[in-house]
PDB file of C-alpha atoms in Angstrom:
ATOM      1  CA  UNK K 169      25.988 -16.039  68.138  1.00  0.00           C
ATOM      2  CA  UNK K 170      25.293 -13.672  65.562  1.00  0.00           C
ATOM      3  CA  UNK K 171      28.618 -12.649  63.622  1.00  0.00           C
ATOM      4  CA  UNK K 172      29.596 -10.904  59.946  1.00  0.00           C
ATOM      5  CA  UNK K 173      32.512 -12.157  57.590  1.00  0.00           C
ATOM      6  CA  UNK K 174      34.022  -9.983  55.140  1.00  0.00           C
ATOM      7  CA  UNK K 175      36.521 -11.150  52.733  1.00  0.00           C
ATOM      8  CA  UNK K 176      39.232 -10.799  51.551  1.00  0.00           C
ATOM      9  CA  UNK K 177      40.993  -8.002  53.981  1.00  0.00           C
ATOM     10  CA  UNK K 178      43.303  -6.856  51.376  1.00  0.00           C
ATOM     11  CA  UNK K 179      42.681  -7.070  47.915  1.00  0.00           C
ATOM     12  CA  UNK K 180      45.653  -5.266  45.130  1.00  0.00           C
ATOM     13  CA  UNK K 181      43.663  -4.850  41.757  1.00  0.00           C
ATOM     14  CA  UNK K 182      44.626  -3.285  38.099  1.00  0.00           C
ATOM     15  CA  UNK K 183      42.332  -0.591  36.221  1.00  0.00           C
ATOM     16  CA  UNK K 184      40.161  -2.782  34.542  1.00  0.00           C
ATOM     17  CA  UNK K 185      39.848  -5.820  36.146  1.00  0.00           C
ATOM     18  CA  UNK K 186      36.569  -7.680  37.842  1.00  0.00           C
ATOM     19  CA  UNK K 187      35.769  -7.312  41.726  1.00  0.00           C
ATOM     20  CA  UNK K 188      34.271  -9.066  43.782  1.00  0.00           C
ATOM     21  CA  UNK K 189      33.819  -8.535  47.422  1.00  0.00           C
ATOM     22  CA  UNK K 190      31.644 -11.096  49.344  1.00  0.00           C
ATOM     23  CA  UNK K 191      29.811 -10.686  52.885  1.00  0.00           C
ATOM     24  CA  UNK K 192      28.391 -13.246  55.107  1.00  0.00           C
ATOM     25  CA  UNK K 193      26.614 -12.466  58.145  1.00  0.00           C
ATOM     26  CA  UNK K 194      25.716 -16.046  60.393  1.00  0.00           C
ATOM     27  CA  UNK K 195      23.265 -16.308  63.222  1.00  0.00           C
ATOM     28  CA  UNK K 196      20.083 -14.233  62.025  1.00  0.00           C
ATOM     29  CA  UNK K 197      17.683 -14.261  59.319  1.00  0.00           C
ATOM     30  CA  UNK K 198      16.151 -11.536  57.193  1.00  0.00           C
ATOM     31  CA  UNK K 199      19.018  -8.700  58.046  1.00  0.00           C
ATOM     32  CA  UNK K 200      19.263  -5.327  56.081  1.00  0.00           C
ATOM     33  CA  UNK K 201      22.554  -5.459  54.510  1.00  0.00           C
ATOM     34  CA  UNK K 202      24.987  -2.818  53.533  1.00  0.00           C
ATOM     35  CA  UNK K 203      27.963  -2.104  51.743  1.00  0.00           C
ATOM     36  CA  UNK K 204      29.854   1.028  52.980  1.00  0.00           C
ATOM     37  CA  UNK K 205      32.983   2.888  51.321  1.00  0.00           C
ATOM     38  CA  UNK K 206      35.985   4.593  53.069  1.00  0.00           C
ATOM     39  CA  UNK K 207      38.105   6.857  51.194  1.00  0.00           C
ATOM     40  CA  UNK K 208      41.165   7.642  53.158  1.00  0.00           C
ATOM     41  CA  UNK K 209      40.586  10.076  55.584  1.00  0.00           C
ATOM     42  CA  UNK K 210      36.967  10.397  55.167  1.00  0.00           C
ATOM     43  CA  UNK K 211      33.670   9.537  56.916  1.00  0.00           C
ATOM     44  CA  UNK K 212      31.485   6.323  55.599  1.00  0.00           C
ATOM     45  CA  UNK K 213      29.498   6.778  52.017  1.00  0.00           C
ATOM     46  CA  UNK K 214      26.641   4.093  51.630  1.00  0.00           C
ATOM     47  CA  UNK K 215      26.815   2.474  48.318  1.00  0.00           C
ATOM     48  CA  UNK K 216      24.149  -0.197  48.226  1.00  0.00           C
ATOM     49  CA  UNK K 217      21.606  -1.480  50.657  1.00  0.00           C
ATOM     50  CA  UNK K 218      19.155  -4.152  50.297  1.00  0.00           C
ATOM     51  CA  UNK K 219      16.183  -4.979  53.035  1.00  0.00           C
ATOM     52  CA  UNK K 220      15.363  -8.815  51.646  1.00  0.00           C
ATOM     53  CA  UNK K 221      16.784 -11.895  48.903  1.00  0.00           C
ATOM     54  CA  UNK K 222      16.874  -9.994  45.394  1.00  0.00           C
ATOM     55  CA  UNK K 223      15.513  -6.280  46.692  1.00  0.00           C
ATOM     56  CA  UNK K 224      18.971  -3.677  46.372  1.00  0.00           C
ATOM     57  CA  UNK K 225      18.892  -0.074  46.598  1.00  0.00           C
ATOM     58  CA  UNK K 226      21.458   1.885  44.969  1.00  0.00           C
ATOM     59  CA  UNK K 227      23.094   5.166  45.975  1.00  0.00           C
ATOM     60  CA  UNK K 228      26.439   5.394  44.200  1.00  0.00           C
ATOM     61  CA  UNK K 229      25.300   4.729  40.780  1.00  0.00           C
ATOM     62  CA  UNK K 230      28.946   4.424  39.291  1.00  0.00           C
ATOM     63  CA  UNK K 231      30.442   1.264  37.633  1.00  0.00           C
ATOM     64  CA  UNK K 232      29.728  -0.694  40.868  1.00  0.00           C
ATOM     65  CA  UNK K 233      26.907  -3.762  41.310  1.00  0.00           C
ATOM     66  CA  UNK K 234      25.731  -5.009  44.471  1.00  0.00           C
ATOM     67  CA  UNK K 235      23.764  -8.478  44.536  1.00  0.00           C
ATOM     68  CA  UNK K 236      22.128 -10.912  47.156  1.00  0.00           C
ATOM     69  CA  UNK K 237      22.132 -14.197  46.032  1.00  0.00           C
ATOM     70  CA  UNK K 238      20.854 -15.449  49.225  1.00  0.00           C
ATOM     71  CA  UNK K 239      19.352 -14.036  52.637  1.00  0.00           C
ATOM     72  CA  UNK K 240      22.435 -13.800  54.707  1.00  0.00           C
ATOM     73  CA  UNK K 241      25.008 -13.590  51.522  1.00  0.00           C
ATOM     74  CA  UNK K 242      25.923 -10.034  50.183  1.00  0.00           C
ATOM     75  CA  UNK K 243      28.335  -9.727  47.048  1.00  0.00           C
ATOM     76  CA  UNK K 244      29.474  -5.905  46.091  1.00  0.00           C
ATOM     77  CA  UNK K 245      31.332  -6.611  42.550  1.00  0.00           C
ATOM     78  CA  UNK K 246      32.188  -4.732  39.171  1.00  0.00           C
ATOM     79  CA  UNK K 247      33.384  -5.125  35.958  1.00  0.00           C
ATOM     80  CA  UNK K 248      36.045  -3.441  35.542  1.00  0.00           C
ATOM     81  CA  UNK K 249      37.724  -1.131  38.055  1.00  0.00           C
ATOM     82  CA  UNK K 250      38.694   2.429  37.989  1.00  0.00           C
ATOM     83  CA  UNK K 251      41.163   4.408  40.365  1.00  0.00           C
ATOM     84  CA  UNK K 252      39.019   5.808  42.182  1.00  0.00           C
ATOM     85  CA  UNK K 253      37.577   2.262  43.084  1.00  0.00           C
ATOM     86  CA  UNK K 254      40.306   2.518  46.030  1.00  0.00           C
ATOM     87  CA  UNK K 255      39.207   2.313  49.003  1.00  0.00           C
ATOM     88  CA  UNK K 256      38.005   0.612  52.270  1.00  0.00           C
ATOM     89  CA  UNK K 257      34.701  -1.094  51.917  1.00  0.00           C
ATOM     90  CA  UNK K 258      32.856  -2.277  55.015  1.00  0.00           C
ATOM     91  CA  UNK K 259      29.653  -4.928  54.980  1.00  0.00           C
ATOM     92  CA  UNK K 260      27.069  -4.221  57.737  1.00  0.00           C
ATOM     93  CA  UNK K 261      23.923  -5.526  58.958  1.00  0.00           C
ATOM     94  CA  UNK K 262      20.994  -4.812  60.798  1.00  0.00           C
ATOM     95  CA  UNK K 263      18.635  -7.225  62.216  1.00  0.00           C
ATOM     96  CA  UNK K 264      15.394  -5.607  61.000  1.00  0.00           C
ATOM     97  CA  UNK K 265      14.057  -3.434  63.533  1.00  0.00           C
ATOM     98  CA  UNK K 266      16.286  -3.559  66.249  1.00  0.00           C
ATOM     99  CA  UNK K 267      18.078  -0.695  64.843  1.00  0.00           C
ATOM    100  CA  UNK K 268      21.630  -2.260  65.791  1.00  0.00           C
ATOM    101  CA  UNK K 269      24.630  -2.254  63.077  1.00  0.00           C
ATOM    102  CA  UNK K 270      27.471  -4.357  63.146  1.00  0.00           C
ATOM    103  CA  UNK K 271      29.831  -3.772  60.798  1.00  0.00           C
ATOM    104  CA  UNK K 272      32.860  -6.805  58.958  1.00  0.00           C
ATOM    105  CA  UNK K 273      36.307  -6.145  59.618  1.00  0.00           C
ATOM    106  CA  UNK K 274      36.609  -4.691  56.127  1.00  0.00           C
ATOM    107  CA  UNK K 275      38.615  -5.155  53.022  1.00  0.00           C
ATOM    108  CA  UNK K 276      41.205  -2.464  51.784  1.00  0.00           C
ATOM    109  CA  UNK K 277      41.489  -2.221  47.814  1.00  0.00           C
ATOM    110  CA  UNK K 278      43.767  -0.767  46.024  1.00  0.00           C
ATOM    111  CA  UNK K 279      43.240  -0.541  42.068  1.00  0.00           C
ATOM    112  CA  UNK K 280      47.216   0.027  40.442  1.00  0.00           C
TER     113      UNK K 280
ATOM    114  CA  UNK A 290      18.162  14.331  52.859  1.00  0.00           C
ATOM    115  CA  UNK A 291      19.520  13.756  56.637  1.00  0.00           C
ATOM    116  CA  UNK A 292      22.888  15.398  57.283  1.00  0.00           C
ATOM    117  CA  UNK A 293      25.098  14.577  60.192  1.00  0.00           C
ATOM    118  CA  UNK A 294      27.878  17.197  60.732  1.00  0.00           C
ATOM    119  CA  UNK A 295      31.038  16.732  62.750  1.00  0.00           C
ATOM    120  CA  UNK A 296      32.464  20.417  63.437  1.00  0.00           C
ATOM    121  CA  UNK A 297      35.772  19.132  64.891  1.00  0.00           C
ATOM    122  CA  UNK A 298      37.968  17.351  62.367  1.00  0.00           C
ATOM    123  CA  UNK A 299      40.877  16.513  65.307  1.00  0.00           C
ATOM    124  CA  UNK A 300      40.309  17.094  68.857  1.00  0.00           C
ATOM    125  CA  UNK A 301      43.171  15.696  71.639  1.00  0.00           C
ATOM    126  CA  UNK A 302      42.994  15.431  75.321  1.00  0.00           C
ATOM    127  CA  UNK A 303      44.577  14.270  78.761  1.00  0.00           C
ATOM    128  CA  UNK A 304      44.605  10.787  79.710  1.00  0.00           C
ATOM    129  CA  UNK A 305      42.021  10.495  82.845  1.00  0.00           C
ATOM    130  CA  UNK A 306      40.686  14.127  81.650  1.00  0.00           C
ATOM    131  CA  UNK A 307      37.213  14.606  79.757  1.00  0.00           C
ATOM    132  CA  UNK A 308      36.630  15.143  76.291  1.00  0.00           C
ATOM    133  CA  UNK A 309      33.177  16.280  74.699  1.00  0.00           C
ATOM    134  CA  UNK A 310      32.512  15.527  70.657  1.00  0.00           C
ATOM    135  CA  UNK A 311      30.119  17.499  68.826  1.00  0.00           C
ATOM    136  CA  UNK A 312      27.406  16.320  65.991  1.00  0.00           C
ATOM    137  CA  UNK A 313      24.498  17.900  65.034  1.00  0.00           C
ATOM    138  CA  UNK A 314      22.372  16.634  62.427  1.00  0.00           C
ATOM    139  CA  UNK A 315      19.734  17.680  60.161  1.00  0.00           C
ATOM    140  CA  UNK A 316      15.919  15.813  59.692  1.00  0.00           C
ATOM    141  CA  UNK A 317      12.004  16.257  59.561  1.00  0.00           C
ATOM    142  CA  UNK A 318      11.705  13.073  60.907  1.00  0.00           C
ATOM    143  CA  UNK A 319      10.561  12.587  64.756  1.00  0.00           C
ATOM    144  CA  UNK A 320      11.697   9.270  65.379  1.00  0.00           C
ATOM    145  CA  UNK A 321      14.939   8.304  64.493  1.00  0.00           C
ATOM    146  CA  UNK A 322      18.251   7.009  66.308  1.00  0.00           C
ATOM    147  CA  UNK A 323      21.661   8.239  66.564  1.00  0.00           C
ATOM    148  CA  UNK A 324      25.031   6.996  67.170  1.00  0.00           C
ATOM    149  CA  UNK A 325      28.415   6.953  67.925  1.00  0.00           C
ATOM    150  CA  UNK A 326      31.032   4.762  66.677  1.00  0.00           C
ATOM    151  CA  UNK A 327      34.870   4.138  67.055  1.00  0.00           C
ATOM    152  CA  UNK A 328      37.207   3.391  64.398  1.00  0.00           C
ATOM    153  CA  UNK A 329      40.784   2.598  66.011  1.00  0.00           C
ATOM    154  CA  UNK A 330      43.436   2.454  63.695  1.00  0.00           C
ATOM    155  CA  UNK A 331      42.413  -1.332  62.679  1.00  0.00           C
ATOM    156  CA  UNK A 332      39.532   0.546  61.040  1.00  0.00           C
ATOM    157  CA  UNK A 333      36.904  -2.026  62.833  1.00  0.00           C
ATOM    158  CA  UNK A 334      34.358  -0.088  62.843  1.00  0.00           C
ATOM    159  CA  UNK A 335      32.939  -0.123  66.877  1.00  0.00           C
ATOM    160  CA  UNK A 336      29.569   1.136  67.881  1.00  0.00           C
ATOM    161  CA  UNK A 337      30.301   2.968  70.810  1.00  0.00           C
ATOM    162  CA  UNK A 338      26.697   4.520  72.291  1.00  0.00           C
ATOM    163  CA  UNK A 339      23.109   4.368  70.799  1.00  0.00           C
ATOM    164  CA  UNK A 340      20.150   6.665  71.725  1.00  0.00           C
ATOM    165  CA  UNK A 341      16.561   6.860  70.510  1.00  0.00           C
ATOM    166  CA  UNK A 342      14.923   9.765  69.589  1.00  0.00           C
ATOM    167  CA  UNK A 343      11.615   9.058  71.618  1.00  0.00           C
ATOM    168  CA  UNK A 344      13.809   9.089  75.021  1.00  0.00           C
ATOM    169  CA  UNK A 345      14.353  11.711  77.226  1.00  0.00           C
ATOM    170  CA  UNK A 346      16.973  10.272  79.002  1.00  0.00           C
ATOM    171  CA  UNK A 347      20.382  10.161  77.945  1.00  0.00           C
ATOM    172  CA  UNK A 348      22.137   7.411  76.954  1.00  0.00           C
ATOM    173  CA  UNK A 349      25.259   5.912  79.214  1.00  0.00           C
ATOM    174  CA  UNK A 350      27.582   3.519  78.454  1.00  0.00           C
ATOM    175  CA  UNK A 351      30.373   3.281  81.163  1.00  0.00           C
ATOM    176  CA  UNK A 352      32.415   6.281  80.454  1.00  0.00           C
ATOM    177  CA  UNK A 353      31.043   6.918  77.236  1.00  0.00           C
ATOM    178  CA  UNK A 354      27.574   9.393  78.028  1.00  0.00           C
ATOM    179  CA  UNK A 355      25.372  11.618  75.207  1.00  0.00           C
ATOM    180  CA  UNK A 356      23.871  14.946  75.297  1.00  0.00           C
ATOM    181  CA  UNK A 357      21.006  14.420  73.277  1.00  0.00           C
ATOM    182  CA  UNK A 358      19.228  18.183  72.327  1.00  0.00           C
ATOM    183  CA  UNK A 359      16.432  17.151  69.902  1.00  0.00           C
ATOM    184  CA  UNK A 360      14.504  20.428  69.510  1.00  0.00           C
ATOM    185  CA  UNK A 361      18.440  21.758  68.753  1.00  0.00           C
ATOM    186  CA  UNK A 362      18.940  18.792  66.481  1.00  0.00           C
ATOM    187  CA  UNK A 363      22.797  18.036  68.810  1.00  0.00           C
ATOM    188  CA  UNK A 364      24.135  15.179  69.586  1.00  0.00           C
ATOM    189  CA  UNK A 365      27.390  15.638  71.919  1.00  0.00           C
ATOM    190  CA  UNK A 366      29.653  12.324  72.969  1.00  0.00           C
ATOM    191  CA  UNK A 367      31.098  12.866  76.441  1.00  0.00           C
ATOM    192  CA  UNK A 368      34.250   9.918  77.699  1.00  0.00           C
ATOM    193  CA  UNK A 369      35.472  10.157  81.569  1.00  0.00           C
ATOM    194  CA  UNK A 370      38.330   9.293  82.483  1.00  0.00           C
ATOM    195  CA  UNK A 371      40.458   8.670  78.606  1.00  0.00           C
ATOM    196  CA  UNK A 372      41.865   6.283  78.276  1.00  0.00           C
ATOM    197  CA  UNK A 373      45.229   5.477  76.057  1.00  0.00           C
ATOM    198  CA  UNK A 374      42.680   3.191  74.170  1.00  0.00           C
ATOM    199  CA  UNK A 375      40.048   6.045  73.124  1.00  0.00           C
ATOM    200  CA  UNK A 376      42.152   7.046  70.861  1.00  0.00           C
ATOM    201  CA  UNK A 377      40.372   6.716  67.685  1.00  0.00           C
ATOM    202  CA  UNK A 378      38.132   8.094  65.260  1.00  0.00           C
ATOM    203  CA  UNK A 379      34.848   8.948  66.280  1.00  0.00           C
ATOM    204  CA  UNK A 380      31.561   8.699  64.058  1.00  0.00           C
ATOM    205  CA  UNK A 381      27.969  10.013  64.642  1.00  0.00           C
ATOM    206  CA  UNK A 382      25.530   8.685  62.390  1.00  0.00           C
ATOM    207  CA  UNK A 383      21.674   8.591  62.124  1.00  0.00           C
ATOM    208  CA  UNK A 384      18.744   6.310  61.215  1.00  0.00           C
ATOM    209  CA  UNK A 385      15.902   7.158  60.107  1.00  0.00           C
ATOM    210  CA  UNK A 386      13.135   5.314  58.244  1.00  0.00           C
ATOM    211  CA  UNK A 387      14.416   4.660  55.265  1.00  0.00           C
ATOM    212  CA  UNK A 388      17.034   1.843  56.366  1.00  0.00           C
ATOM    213  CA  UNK A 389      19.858   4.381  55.806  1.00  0.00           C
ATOM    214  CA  UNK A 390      22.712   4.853  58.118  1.00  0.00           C
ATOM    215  CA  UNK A 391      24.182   8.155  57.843  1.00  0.00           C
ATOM    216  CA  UNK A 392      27.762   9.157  58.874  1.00  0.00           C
ATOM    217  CA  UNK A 393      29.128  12.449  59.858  1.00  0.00           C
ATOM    218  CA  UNK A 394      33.167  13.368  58.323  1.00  0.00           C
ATOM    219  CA  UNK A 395      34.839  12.183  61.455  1.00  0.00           C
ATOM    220  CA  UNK A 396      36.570  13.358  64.391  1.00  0.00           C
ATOM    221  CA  UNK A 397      39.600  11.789  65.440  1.00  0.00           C
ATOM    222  CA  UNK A 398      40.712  11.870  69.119  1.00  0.00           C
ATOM    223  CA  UNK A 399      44.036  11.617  70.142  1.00  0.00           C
ATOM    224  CA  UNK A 400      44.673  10.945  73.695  1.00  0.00           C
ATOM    225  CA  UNK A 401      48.156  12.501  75.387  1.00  0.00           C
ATOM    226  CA  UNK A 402      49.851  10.579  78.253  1.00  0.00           C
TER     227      UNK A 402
END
């Protein structure tokens, strides 16, 4: 069966420190990733999205990186967080074409 | 750019009573797809109702049902019968061609016993 893993679900950071967010999806090759962010209260802003190994598109160009090391493997990370890092971040995927999203269970940061 | 707009931040209804949620959205495109998901308060996020563009008919999903108005660019969610459970928030969101899912602000649904 096809399924997505997100972790960690809860993740307490200081200003300043690394991130890294990982995102696995099992049972299908070649899916569009995504990496979604939640402020509280608010609808869903798409941050990076990436359609193969290597190939990400960008839309939040702020102090956040995106990377995919492999096909199913989707890593959102930065170098040093801000405040307004906070948030929920959610990992989807689409299996190309079918025009279906499912989304991880999310992880909830919080940057003290 | 595609917009999706939610015009009701909070709506609330009867348990067993119908509720309708509003979306329009914005596009040149002609085929595209829209949807609605559910966020409960575990924040999974819950895909709720899909509908193509290139289809007439609307889309039906047990009690969930869609008004789909392309030519007035709408995109109304319709639940039968609430349930306790529906109480959530609500999401419409488009895809077009360029991979992008785009989400409306929200509505969130409360559901009164």
């Amino acid at each position: 069966s096809q399924t997505i893993h997100q972790w960690p679900a809860t993740l307490v950071q200081p200003v300043g420190s690394p991130l890294s967010l990982e995102c696995t999806v099992e049972g299908t090759s070649n899916p569009n990733l995504y990496w979604y962010r939640q402020a509280a209260g608010r609808g869903l802003q798409l941050l990076f999205y990436s359609v193969g190994i290597g190939q990400i598109s960008s839309e939040v160009p702020q102090n956040l990186s995106a990377s995919r090391p492999q096909d199913r493997q989707f890593i959102l990370s930065s170098k040093k967080l801000l405040l307004s890092d906070s948030g929920f971040y959610l990992c989807a995927w689409e299996v190309t074409g079918t025009y279906g999203y499912t989304f991880g269970s999310g992880t909830r940061l919080t940057v003290v | 750019a595609q917009t999706v707009t939610q015009s009701q931040p909070e709506m609330s209804v009867q348990e067993a009573e119908t509720v309708t949620l509003s979306c329009t959205y914005d596009t040149s495109e002609s085929d595209y797809y829209l949807f609605w998901y559910k966020q409960p308060p575990s924040r999974q996020m819950i895909l709720v109702i899909r509908q193509e563009a290139y289809k007439q008919q609307n889309a039906t999903e047990n009690r969930f049902s869609v008004n789909f108005q392309k030519a007035a660019k709408s995109f109304s969610l319709k639940i039968s019968d609430s349930q306790l459970g529906d109480a959530a928030m609500y999401f419409c969101a488009y895809r077009g061609s360029n991979y992008k899912l785009t989400f409306g602000k929200g509505t969130l649904l409360t559901v009164n016993p």
